[in-house]
mmCIF file of C-alpha atoms in Angstrom:
data_model
loop_
_atom_site.group_PDB
_atom_site.id
_atom_site.type_symbol
_atom_site.label_atom_id
_atom_site.label_comp_id
_atom_site.label_asym_id
_atom_site.label_seq_id
_atom_site.Cartn_x
_atom_site.Cartn_y
_atom_site.Cartn_z
ATOM 1 C CA MET A 1 18.559 -7.210 -54.555
ATOM 2 C CA SER A 2 21.740 -8.979 -55.647
ATOM 3 C CA LYS A 3 23.920 -6.135 -54.308
ATOM 4 C CA ARG A 4 22.127 -6.314 -50.983
ATOM 5 C CA LEU A 5 22.725 -10.065 -50.832
ATOM 6 C CA GLU A 6 26.412 -9.504 -51.576
ATOM 7 C CA LYS A 7 26.678 -7.040 -48.700
ATOM 8 C CA LEU A 8 24.856 -9.425 -46.393
ATOM 9 C CA ARG A 9 27.060 -12.368 -47.304
ATOM 10 C CA SER A 10 30.145 -10.262 -46.664
ATOM 11 C CA ALA A 11 28.794 -9.261 -43.245
ATOM 12 C CA VAL A 12 27.837 -12.851 -42.385
ATOM 13 C CA GLU A 13 31.268 -14.118 -43.405
ATOM 14 C CA LYS A 14 32.836 -11.725 -40.866
ATOM 15 C CA GLN A 15 30.746 -13.466 -38.189
ATOM 16 C CA ASP A 16 32.380 -16.757 -39.179
ATOM 17 C CA VAL A 17 29.077 -18.528 -39.861
ATOM 18 C CA ASP A 18 27.859 -20.479 -42.880
ATOM 19 C CA ALA A 19 24.329 -19.067 -43.240
ATOM 20 C CA ILE A 20 21.793 -16.667 -41.788
ATOM 21 C CA PHE A 21 18.108 -17.092 -40.955
ATOM 22 C CA VAL A 22 16.099 -13.848 -41.418
ATOM 23 C CA GLU A 23 12.565 -13.544 -40.061
ATOM 24 C CA SER A 24 12.189 -9.778 -39.484
ATOM 25 C CA GLU A 25 9.496 -8.511 -41.866
ATOM 26 C CA ALA A 26 11.400 -5.350 -42.823
ATOM 27 C CA ASN A 27 14.724 -7.164 -43.276
ATOM 28 C CA ARG A 28 13.033 -9.919 -45.255
ATOM 29 C CA ARG A 29 11.485 -7.408 -47.647
ATOM 30 C CA TYR A 30 14.705 -5.405 -47.919
ATOM 31 C CA LEU A 31 16.746 -8.438 -48.946
ATOM 32 C CA SER A 32 14.210 -10.244 -51.134
ATOM 33 C CA GLY A 33 11.512 -7.798 -52.238
ATOM 34 C CA PHE A 34 8.832 -10.044 -50.719
ATOM 35 C CA SER A 35 5.929 -8.037 -49.286
ATOM 36 C CA GLY A 36 3.899 -10.935 -47.907
ATOM 37 C CA THR A 37 3.258 -11.237 -44.190
ATOM 38 C CA ALA A 38 4.502 -14.795 -43.674
ATOM 39 C CA GLY A 39 7.902 -16.152 -44.571
ATOM 40 C CA ALA A 40 11.570 -16.452 -43.705
ATOM 41 C CA LEU A 41 14.876 -16.276 -45.555
ATOM 42 C CA PHE A 42 17.704 -18.760 -45.406
ATOM 43 C CA ILE A 43 20.835 -17.399 -47.065
ATOM 44 C CA THR A 44 24.104 -19.269 -47.457
ATOM 45 C CA LYS A 45 27.332 -18.263 -49.165
ATOM 46 C CA THR A 46 25.969 -19.461 -52.511
ATOM 47 C CA GLU A 47 22.208 -20.009 -52.136
ATOM 48 C CA ALA A 48 19.212 -17.866 -51.173
ATOM 49 C CA TYR A 49 15.872 -19.396 -50.153
ATOM 50 C CA LEU A 50 12.525 -17.857 -49.258
ATOM 51 C CA VAL A 51 10.284 -20.165 -47.256
ATOM 52 C CA THR A 52 6.587 -19.293 -47.279
ATOM 53 C CA ASP A 53 3.213 -21.001 -47.307
ATOM 54 C CA PHE A 54 0.754 -21.787 -50.110
ATOM 55 C CA ARG A 55 -0.936 -18.359 -49.933
ATOM 56 C CA TYR A 56 2.172 -16.492 -51.037
ATOM 57 C CA VAL A 57 4.028 -18.848 -53.375
ATOM 58 C CA GLU A 58 2.973 -17.221 -56.646
ATOM 59 C CA GLN A 59 3.524 -13.743 -55.218
ATOM 60 C CA ALA A 60 6.993 -14.732 -54.027
ATOM 61 C CA LYS A 61 7.946 -16.104 -57.429
ATOM 62 C CA LYS A 62 7.160 -12.743 -59.022
ATOM 63 C CA GLN A 63 8.691 -10.560 -56.338
ATOM 64 C CA CYS A 64 11.847 -12.552 -55.543
ATOM 65 C CA PRO A 65 13.692 -13.583 -58.720
ATOM 66 C CA SER A 66 16.988 -13.953 -56.832
ATOM 67 C CA PHE A 67 15.534 -16.537 -54.420
ATOM 68 C CA ASP A 68 14.526 -20.172 -54.606
ATOM 69 C CA ILE A 69 10.962 -20.410 -53.268
ATOM 70 C CA VAL A 70 10.199 -23.186 -50.801
ATOM 71 C CA GLU A 71 6.540 -23.890 -50.013
ATOM 72 C CA SER A 72 6.037 -25.045 -46.456
ATOM 73 C CA LEU A 73 3.524 -25.011 -43.621
ATOM 74 C CA SER A 74 6.379 -24.950 -41.099
ATOM 75 C CA ARG A 75 9.285 -22.679 -41.919
ATOM 76 C CA TYR A 76 11.321 -24.106 -39.041
ATOM 77 C CA ASP A 77 11.016 -27.620 -40.477
ATOM 78 C CA SER A 78 12.099 -26.302 -43.858
ATOM 79 C CA ILE A 79 15.021 -24.289 -42.494
ATOM 80 C CA GLY A 80 16.228 -27.431 -40.727
ATOM 81 C CA GLU A 81 15.929 -29.437 -43.938
ATOM 82 C CA LEU A 82 17.753 -26.767 -45.946
ATOM 83 C CA ALA A 83 20.561 -26.609 -43.396
ATOM 84 C CA SER A 84 20.998 -30.385 -43.595
ATOM 85 C CA LYS A 85 20.695 -30.419 -47.387
ATOM 86 C CA THR A 86 23.380 -27.754 -47.855
ATOM 87 C CA GLY A 87 25.715 -29.139 -45.211
ATOM 88 C CA ILE A 88 25.561 -26.011 -43.083
ATOM 89 C CA LYS A 89 27.351 -26.239 -39.743
ATOM 90 C CA THR A 90 26.570 -22.800 -38.238
ATOM 91 C CA VAL A 91 23.490 -20.604 -38.691
ATOM 92 C CA ALA A 92 23.141 -16.988 -37.524
ATOM 93 C CA PHE A 93 19.710 -15.793 -36.401
ATOM 94 C CA GLU A 94 18.380 -12.310 -35.578
ATOM 95 C CA LYS A 95 18.151 -12.368 -31.797
ATOM 96 C CA ASP A 96 16.253 -9.058 -31.698
ATOM 97 C CA HIS A 97 13.444 -10.347 -33.898
ATOM 98 C CA ILE A 98 12.438 -13.746 -32.551
ATOM 99 C CA THR A 99 10.837 -14.774 -29.284
ATOM 100 C CA TYR A 100 12.286 -17.364 -26.951
ATOM 101 C CA THR A 101 9.583 -19.792 -28.099
ATOM 102 C CA GLN A 102 10.624 -19.272 -31.723
ATOM 103 C CA TYR A 103 14.238 -19.822 -30.732
ATOM 104 C CA GLU A 104 13.257 -23.136 -29.146
ATOM 105 C CA TRP A 105 11.444 -24.154 -32.341
ATOM 106 C CA LEU A 106 14.502 -23.228 -34.368
ATOM 107 C CA LYS A 107 16.785 -25.132 -32.023
ATOM 108 C CA ASN A 108 14.578 -28.222 -32.219
ATOM 109 C CA HIS A 109 14.533 -28.253 -36.024
ATOM 110 C CA VAL A 110 17.994 -27.024 -37.010
ATOM 111 C CA LYS A 111 20.791 -29.408 -36.113
ATOM 112 C CA ALA A 112 23.505 -26.879 -36.965
ATOM 113 C CA GLU A 113 25.014 -24.597 -34.322
ATOM 114 C CA LEU A 114 22.889 -21.457 -33.816
ATOM 115 C CA LEU A 115 24.608 -18.091 -33.372
ATOM 116 C CA PRO A 116 22.631 -15.038 -32.176
ATOM 117 C CA VAL A 117 23.491 -11.839 -34.073
ATOM 118 C CA SER A 118 22.211 -8.281 -33.924
ATOM 119 C CA ASP A 119 21.864 -5.506 -36.521
ATOM 120 C CA ILE A 120 23.522 -7.404 -39.388
ATOM 121 C CA VAL A 121 20.877 -6.361 -41.921
ATOM 122 C CA GLU A 122 20.068 -3.098 -40.127
ATOM 123 C CA ASN A 123 23.669 -1.935 -40.557
ATOM 124 C CA ILE A 124 23.362 -2.464 -44.299
ATOM 125 C CA ARG A 125 20.031 -0.616 -44.327
ATOM 126 C CA LEU A 126 21.617 2.456 -42.724
ATOM 127 C CA ILE A 127 22.753 3.747 -46.122
ATOM 128 C CA LYS A 128 19.866 4.070 -48.572
ATOM 129 C CA ASP A 129 20.442 3.346 -52.268
ATOM 130 C CA GLU A 130 18.977 5.393 -55.114
ATOM 131 C CA GLU A 131 15.826 3.296 -55.388
ATOM 132 C CA GLU A 132 15.155 3.596 -51.670
ATOM 133 C CA ILE A 133 15.595 7.362 -51.734
ATOM 134 C CA ARG A 134 13.198 7.567 -54.669
ATOM 135 C CA MET A 135 10.561 5.702 -52.635
ATOM 136 C CA LEU A 136 11.183 7.843 -49.568
ATOM 137 C CA LYS A 137 10.800 10.999 -51.666
ATOM 138 C CA LYS A 138 7.474 9.774 -52.992
ATOM 139 C CA ALA A 139 6.268 8.959 -49.474
ATOM 140 C CA ALA A 140 7.324 12.457 -48.418
ATOM 141 C CA VAL A 141 5.509 14.088 -51.338
ATOM 142 C CA ILE A 142 2.285 12.300 -50.363
ATOM 143 C CA ALA A 143 2.643 13.555 -46.779
ATOM 144 C CA ASP A 144 3.313 17.107 -47.977
ATOM 145 C CA GLU A 145 0.231 17.004 -50.191
ATOM 146 C CA ALA A 146 -1.824 15.666 -47.288
ATOM 147 C CA PHE A 147 -0.765 18.584 -45.097
ATOM 148 C CA LEU A 148 -1.701 21.109 -47.784
ATOM 149 C CA HIS A 149 -5.049 19.355 -48.185
ATOM 150 C CA VAL A 150 -5.889 19.195 -44.494
ATOM 151 C CA THR A 151 -5.126 22.872 -43.875
ATOM 152 C CA LYS A 152 -8.034 23.629 -46.194
ATOM 153 C CA GLN A 153 -10.321 21.325 -44.223
ATOM 154 C CA ILE A 154 -9.541 22.177 -40.599
ATOM 155 C CA LYS A 155 -11.940 24.389 -38.698
ATOM 156 C CA SER A 156 -12.960 24.965 -35.111
ATOM 157 C CA GLY A 157 -15.472 22.405 -33.895
ATOM 158 C CA MET A 158 -13.847 19.481 -35.741
ATOM 159 C CA THR A 159 -12.576 16.621 -33.640
ATOM 160 C CA GLU A 160 -8.976 15.462 -33.712
ATOM 161 C CA ARG A 161 -10.149 12.111 -35.075
ATOM 162 C CA GLU A 162 -11.882 13.820 -37.988
ATOM 163 C CA ILE A 163 -8.601 15.481 -38.907
ATOM 164 C CA ARG A 164 -6.796 12.154 -38.533
ATOM 165 C CA ASP A 165 -9.264 10.470 -40.872
ATOM 166 C CA GLU A 166 -8.961 13.267 -43.424
ATOM 167 C CA LEU A 167 -5.193 12.784 -43.496
ATOM 168 C CA GLU A 168 -5.451 8.989 -43.720
ATOM 169 C CA PHE A 169 -8.028 8.924 -46.516
ATOM 170 C CA PHE A 170 -6.209 11.565 -48.545
ATOM 171 C CA MET A 171 -2.865 9.760 -48.376
ATOM 172 C CA ARG A 172 -4.474 6.520 -49.492
ATOM 173 C CA LYS A 173 -6.094 8.333 -52.425
ATOM 174 C CA GLN A 174 -2.642 9.581 -53.417
ATOM 175 C CA GLY A 175 -1.263 6.033 -53.614
ATOM 176 C CA ALA A 176 -0.100 5.325 -50.074
ATOM 177 C CA ASP A 177 -0.707 1.842 -48.704
ATOM 178 C CA GLY A 178 -1.645 3.475 -45.426
ATOM 179 C CA SER A 179 -0.147 5.530 -42.622
ATOM 180 C CA SER A 180 3.413 4.941 -41.438
ATOM 181 C CA PHE A 181 2.122 4.870 -37.848
ATOM 182 C CA ASP A 182 -0.904 5.852 -35.765
ATOM 183 C CA ILE A 183 -1.546 9.466 -36.709
ATOM 184 C CA ILE A 184 -1.041 12.014 -33.941
ATOM 185 C CA VAL A 185 -3.427 14.967 -33.802
ATOM 186 C CA ALA A 186 -3.180 16.939 -30.559
ATOM 187 C CA SER A 187 -4.881 20.284 -29.974
ATOM 188 C CA GLY A 188 -5.019 22.839 -27.182
ATOM 189 C CA TRP A 189 -3.711 21.454 -23.884
ATOM 190 C CA ARG A 190 -3.251 18.080 -25.588
ATOM 191 C CA SER A 191 -0.594 19.559 -27.896
ATOM 192 C CA ALA A 192 1.673 19.328 -24.827
ATOM 193 C CA LEU A 193 1.472 15.520 -25.229
ATOM 194 C CA PRO A 194 4.314 14.537 -27.610
ATOM 195 C CA HIS A 195 2.421 11.391 -28.674
ATOM 196 C CA GLY A 196 -1.141 12.585 -28.299
ATOM 197 C CA VAL A 197 -2.930 10.114 -30.568
ATOM 198 C CA ALA A 198 -6.107 11.658 -32.021
ATOM 199 C CA SER A 199 -9.066 11.816 -29.646
ATOM 200 C CA GLU A 200 -12.682 13.005 -29.682
ATOM 201 C CA LYS A 201 -11.609 16.416 -28.387
ATOM 202 C CA LYS A 202 -12.995 19.283 -30.445
ATOM 203 C CA ILE A 203 -10.681 21.999 -31.705
ATOM 204 C CA GLU A 204 -11.328 25.468 -30.344
ATOM 205 C CA LYS A 205 -10.332 28.996 -31.310
ATOM 206 C CA GLY A 206 -6.929 30.131 -30.079
ATOM 207 C CA GLU A 207 -5.505 26.602 -29.951
ATOM 208 C CA LEU A 208 -2.469 25.090 -31.604
ATOM 209 C CA VAL A 209 -2.983 21.794 -33.442
ATOM 210 C CA THR A 210 -0.010 19.475 -33.850
ATOM 211 C CA MET A 211 -0.268 16.839 -36.577
ATOM 212 C CA ASP A 212 2.373 14.098 -36.785
ATOM 213 C CA PHE A 213 1.770 11.655 -39.630
ATOM 214 C CA GLY A 214 3.370 9.908 -42.576
ATOM 215 C CA ALA A 215 2.642 7.886 -45.678
ATOM 216 C CA TYR A 216 3.599 4.228 -46.070
ATOM 217 C CA TYR A 217 4.438 3.841 -49.764
ATOM 218 C CA GLN A 218 5.675 0.593 -51.352
ATOM 219 C CA GLY A 219 7.498 -0.441 -48.214
ATOM 220 C CA TYR A 220 8.890 2.963 -47.210
ATOM 221 C CA CYS A 221 7.809 5.550 -44.657
ATOM 222 C CA SER A 222 7.608 9.300 -44.370
ATOM 223 C CA ASP A 223 7.237 11.114 -41.058
ATOM 224 C CA ILE A 224 6.256 14.771 -40.903
ATOM 225 C CA THR A 225 4.984 17.051 -38.148
ATOM 226 C CA ARG A 226 3.379 20.445 -38.613
ATOM 227 C CA THR A 227 1.647 22.664 -36.069
ATOM 228 C CA VAL A 228 -1.042 25.166 -37.068
ATOM 229 C CA ALA A 229 -3.112 27.698 -35.126
ATOM 230 C CA ILE A 230 -6.901 27.963 -35.143
ATOM 231 C CA GLY A 231 -7.373 31.709 -34.810
ATOM 232 C CA GLU A 232 -4.780 33.940 -33.174
ATOM 233 C CA PRO A 233 -2.718 32.034 -30.554
ATOM 234 C CA SER A 234 -1.692 33.506 -27.233
ATOM 235 C CA PRO A 235 1.674 35.314 -26.965
ATOM 236 C CA GLN A 236 3.190 32.344 -25.090
ATOM 237 C CA LEU A 237 2.033 29.815 -27.693
ATOM 238 C CA LYS A 238 3.398 32.065 -30.445
ATOM 239 C CA GLU A 239 6.701 32.319 -28.569
ATOM 240 C CA ILE A 240 6.883 28.533 -28.244
ATOM 241 C CA TYR A 241 6.216 28.113 -31.951
ATOM 242 C CA ASP A 242 8.873 30.650 -32.936
ATOM 243 C CA ILE A 243 11.524 28.997 -30.757
ATOM 244 C CA VAL A 244 10.826 25.533 -32.180
ATOM 245 C CA TYR A 245 10.788 26.976 -35.689
ATOM 246 C CA ASP A 246 14.205 28.613 -35.189
ATOM 247 C CA ALA A 247 15.657 25.439 -33.650
ATOM 248 C CA GLN A 248 14.356 23.262 -36.471
ATOM 249 C CA ILE A 249 15.551 25.606 -39.222
ATOM 250 C CA GLN A 250 18.998 25.878 -37.677
ATOM 251 C CA ALA A 251 19.298 22.097 -37.341
ATOM 252 C CA VAL A 252 18.171 21.393 -40.914
ATOM 253 C CA ASN A 253 20.549 24.058 -42.244
ATOM 254 C CA THR A 254 23.510 22.637 -40.285
ATOM 255 C CA ILE A 255 23.233 18.839 -40.168
ATOM 256 C CA GLY A 256 25.541 17.023 -42.567
ATOM 257 C CA PRO A 257 28.056 14.185 -42.996
ATOM 258 C CA ASN A 258 30.794 13.393 -40.447
ATOM 259 C CA MET A 259 28.646 14.773 -37.620
ATOM 260 C CA THR A 260 27.564 12.467 -34.806
ATOM 261 C CA GLY A 261 23.934 12.056 -33.825
ATOM 262 C CA LYS A 262 24.834 13.743 -30.523
ATOM 263 C CA GLU A 263 26.252 16.790 -32.308
ATOM 264 C CA ALA A 264 23.150 17.049 -34.486
ATOM 265 C CA ASP A 265 20.899 16.897 -31.425
ATOM 266 C CA GLU A 266 22.862 19.658 -29.716
ATOM 267 C CA ILE A 267 22.200 22.139 -32.536
ATOM 268 C CA ALA A 268 18.463 22.378 -31.884
ATOM 269 C CA ARG A 269 18.663 21.657 -28.155
ATOM 270 C CA GLN A 270 20.972 24.604 -27.566
ATOM 271 C CA VAL A 271 18.537 27.007 -29.249
ATOM 272 C CA ILE A 272 15.668 25.811 -27.053
ATOM 273 C CA GLU A 273 17.744 25.798 -23.858
ATOM 274 C CA GLU A 274 18.977 29.351 -24.437
ATOM 275 C CA LYS A 275 15.349 30.502 -24.572
ATOM 276 C CA GLY A 276 14.589 28.858 -21.223
ATOM 277 C CA TYR A 277 12.533 25.918 -22.486
ATOM 278 C CA GLY A 278 15.164 23.168 -22.292
ATOM 279 C CA SER A 279 13.255 21.178 -19.681
ATOM 280 C CA TYR A 280 10.221 21.078 -22.011
ATOM 281 C CA PHE A 281 12.138 19.353 -24.837
ATOM 282 C CA GLY A 282 12.367 15.842 -23.442
ATOM 283 C CA HIS A 283 12.826 13.636 -26.499
ATOM 284 C CA SER A 284 15.650 13.264 -29.001
ATOM 285 C CA LEU A 285 15.938 15.474 -32.074
ATOM 286 C CA GLY A 286 15.249 12.689 -34.537
ATOM 287 C CA HIS A 287 15.652 9.131 -35.758
ATOM 288 C CA GLY A 288 16.471 7.130 -38.834
ATOM 289 C CA LEU A 289 13.741 6.530 -41.390
ATOM 290 C CA GLY A 290 13.259 3.915 -44.091
ATOM 291 C CA MET A 291 11.290 0.683 -44.273
ATOM 292 C CA GLU A 292 10.423 1.293 -40.631
ATOM 293 C CA VAL A 293 9.388 4.617 -39.179
ATOM 294 C CA HIS A 294 12.001 4.327 -36.425
ATOM 295 C CA GLU A 295 15.384 3.081 -37.557
ATOM 296 C CA ARG A 296 18.981 3.827 -36.761
ATOM 297 C CA PRO A 297 20.702 6.194 -36.390
ATOM 298 C CA ARG A 298 19.195 8.371 -33.684
ATOM 299 C CA LEU A 299 19.851 12.075 -33.316
ATOM 300 C CA SER A 300 20.093 12.097 -29.525
ATOM 301 C CA LYS A 301 22.215 13.136 -26.577
ATOM 302 C CA ASN A 302 24.040 9.790 -26.483
ATOM 303 C CA GLU A 303 24.252 8.810 -30.164
ATOM 304 C CA LYS A 304 27.840 8.279 -31.323
ATOM 305 C CA THR A 305 26.988 7.082 -34.838
ATOM 306 C CA VAL A 306 28.584 9.320 -37.475
ATOM 307 C CA LEU A 307 26.177 10.539 -40.140
ATOM 308 C CA GLN A 308 27.075 9.487 -43.678
ATOM 309 C CA PRO A 309 25.727 10.290 -47.149
ATOM 310 C CA GLY A 310 22.657 8.148 -47.856
ATOM 311 C CA MET A 311 21.374 8.085 -44.293
ATOM 312 C CA VAL A 312 17.819 9.377 -43.920
ATOM 313 C CA VAL A 313 16.776 10.950 -40.617
ATOM 314 C CA THR A 314 14.014 13.077 -39.140
ATOM 315 C CA VAL A 315 14.625 16.482 -37.544
ATOM 316 C CA GLU A 316 11.869 17.175 -35.027
ATOM 317 C CA PRO A 317 12.472 19.499 -32.074
ATOM 318 C CA GLY A 318 9.533 20.292 -29.829
ATOM 319 C CA ILE A 319 8.433 22.186 -26.745
ATOM 320 C CA TYR A 320 5.627 20.845 -24.555
ATOM 321 C CA VAL A 321 4.325 22.907 -21.626
ATOM 322 C CA PRO A 322 1.726 21.066 -19.503
ATOM 323 C CA ASP A 323 -1.714 22.718 -19.341
ATOM 324 C CA VAL A 324 -0.572 25.319 -21.887
ATOM 325 C CA GLY A 325 0.246 23.553 -25.153
ATOM 326 C CA GLY A 326 3.115 22.624 -27.381
ATOM 327 C CA THR A 327 4.661 22.611 -30.802
ATOM 328 C CA ARG A 328 6.692 20.167 -32.862
ATOM 329 C CA ILE A 329 8.016 20.729 -36.384
ATOM 330 C CA GLU A 330 9.504 17.787 -38.277
ATOM 331 C CA ASP A 331 11.148 17.194 -41.633
ATOM 332 C CA ASP A 332 12.705 14.153 -43.275
ATOM 333 C CA ILE A 333 16.193 14.731 -44.699
ATOM 334 C CA VAL A 334 18.758 12.627 -46.538
ATOM 335 C CA ILE A 335 22.415 13.221 -45.714
ATOM 336 C CA THR A 336 24.445 14.224 -48.781
ATOM 337 C CA GLU A 337 28.158 14.742 -49.471
ATOM 338 C CA ASN A 338 27.868 18.445 -48.672
ATOM 339 C CA GLY A 339 25.013 18.653 -46.176
ATOM 340 C CA ASN A 340 21.508 17.342 -46.574
ATOM 341 C CA GLU A 341 18.449 17.437 -48.802
ATOM 342 C CA ARG A 342 14.959 17.947 -47.437
ATOM 343 C CA LEU A 343 12.484 15.307 -48.530
ATOM 344 C CA THR A 344 9.496 17.035 -46.896
ATOM 345 C CA THR A 345 9.069 20.563 -48.189
ATOM 346 C CA SER A 346 5.794 21.844 -46.709
ATOM 347 C CA THR A 347 5.896 25.375 -45.338
ATOM 348 C CA LYS A 348 6.937 25.679 -41.703
ATOM 349 C CA GLU A 349 5.751 29.235 -41.243
ATOM 350 C CA LEU A 350 2.915 29.319 -38.711
ATOM 351 C CA ILE A 351 -0.380 28.956 -40.522
ATOM 352 C CA ILE A 352 -3.282 30.711 -38.758
ATOM 353 C CA ILE A 353 -6.614 29.255 -39.836
ATOM 354 C CA GLU A 354 -9.464 31.735 -39.418
ATOM 355 C CA ASN A 355 -12.568 29.543 -39.351
#
C-alpha cells in the first residue's frame, strides 16, 4: 500500500493541493486495504488517515497498517477536524463519487478550500501490480471452473434462473465472495439481448444460451462470457457463432501494448462487418477490469487511451439478431510487453449439449 500512497501523493502534488479526501469504495480499498462498507480516507503529504465508525475500527486496524484509524460517527466532522489539525489549506475531493448533498456536508465541515478532481486514483489503478494480477487470475480461474461445472448441469427444460443460481453457488463454493455483477443468462430469442439478465424462461432444444458472469474474489473481478447450444443450432445461429468466434480469436491474438482502445476495437469489428453483421454488434469490444467490473480503459470506437503492460481488459465481441438469437464470447486479458496473456482459458469452441 505504501507504493500506492506514494503514487497518489505525487499525483495530488501535481494538482497543487495539500490533501485529498477519498470516499469511493473501490479507491478506498485500493489505497488502504480496508474492505468495510463505511469510511473515508484523508491523505496529506505526510499523513494518512482512515475515518470509520465503531463497527469497523478493529477491522481497520488489522487491514490498514499504513493508516491512522479515526473512530467517528460523522466522517465529515472528522475530516474537518483533521484538516484544521494538520493546517491544510486546500483539499481535493473526488467529484465523480460524491453527491451534491455530500459536497454540501463537506463544505460545511471543512474550512479549507475544496478542489474537485477526477480520476486521480483511477489513473493509478490503470496499471495492475503483481498482487492485483494474482487476484485477477484467481477470480478468472473460479469463473473458468464455474463454466466447466455448469456445462455438465445444463439441460433443456431448465430455467435461465436455475443456471444463474448454479453458477453463483458454485463460484461461492470455490472461494468467491459472490458474483462480480448480476449474472446474465439469455437463451433462444433472448440471447439477442446483450444484457438479458436471467429470467424464468425455459431452455429449449435448438437454442443458444449465452452466459455472462464473473467471480468477485478478495476485491477483484473476473468477467467471462460463453455461449453454448442445446442440441443442434440452426445454420444461421451456427454462422453467427462462428463469426463471433473468429472475431474474438483474432482480437485476442492481436491486441497488445502501444495500441489504442480504438485500434483494438477495430480488429474484431472489421471481421464482423465484413460478414455483413456490423449493425448487430452495437457495443464496444471491451472494458478495463479490476476492483470494479467496468474500469478504464475502454476498447471502443472512440477510445484514445494507449494500452500499456499491466492493463487488464475484456475482449467480448457479439452479434445480436432480434427474434433470432445472438452470441457473445468474452475473455479477460492482461497486456504484456509483447502482447497479452489470457486470464480466462475456458474453451471457446461451440459446445453442443445433447440433453
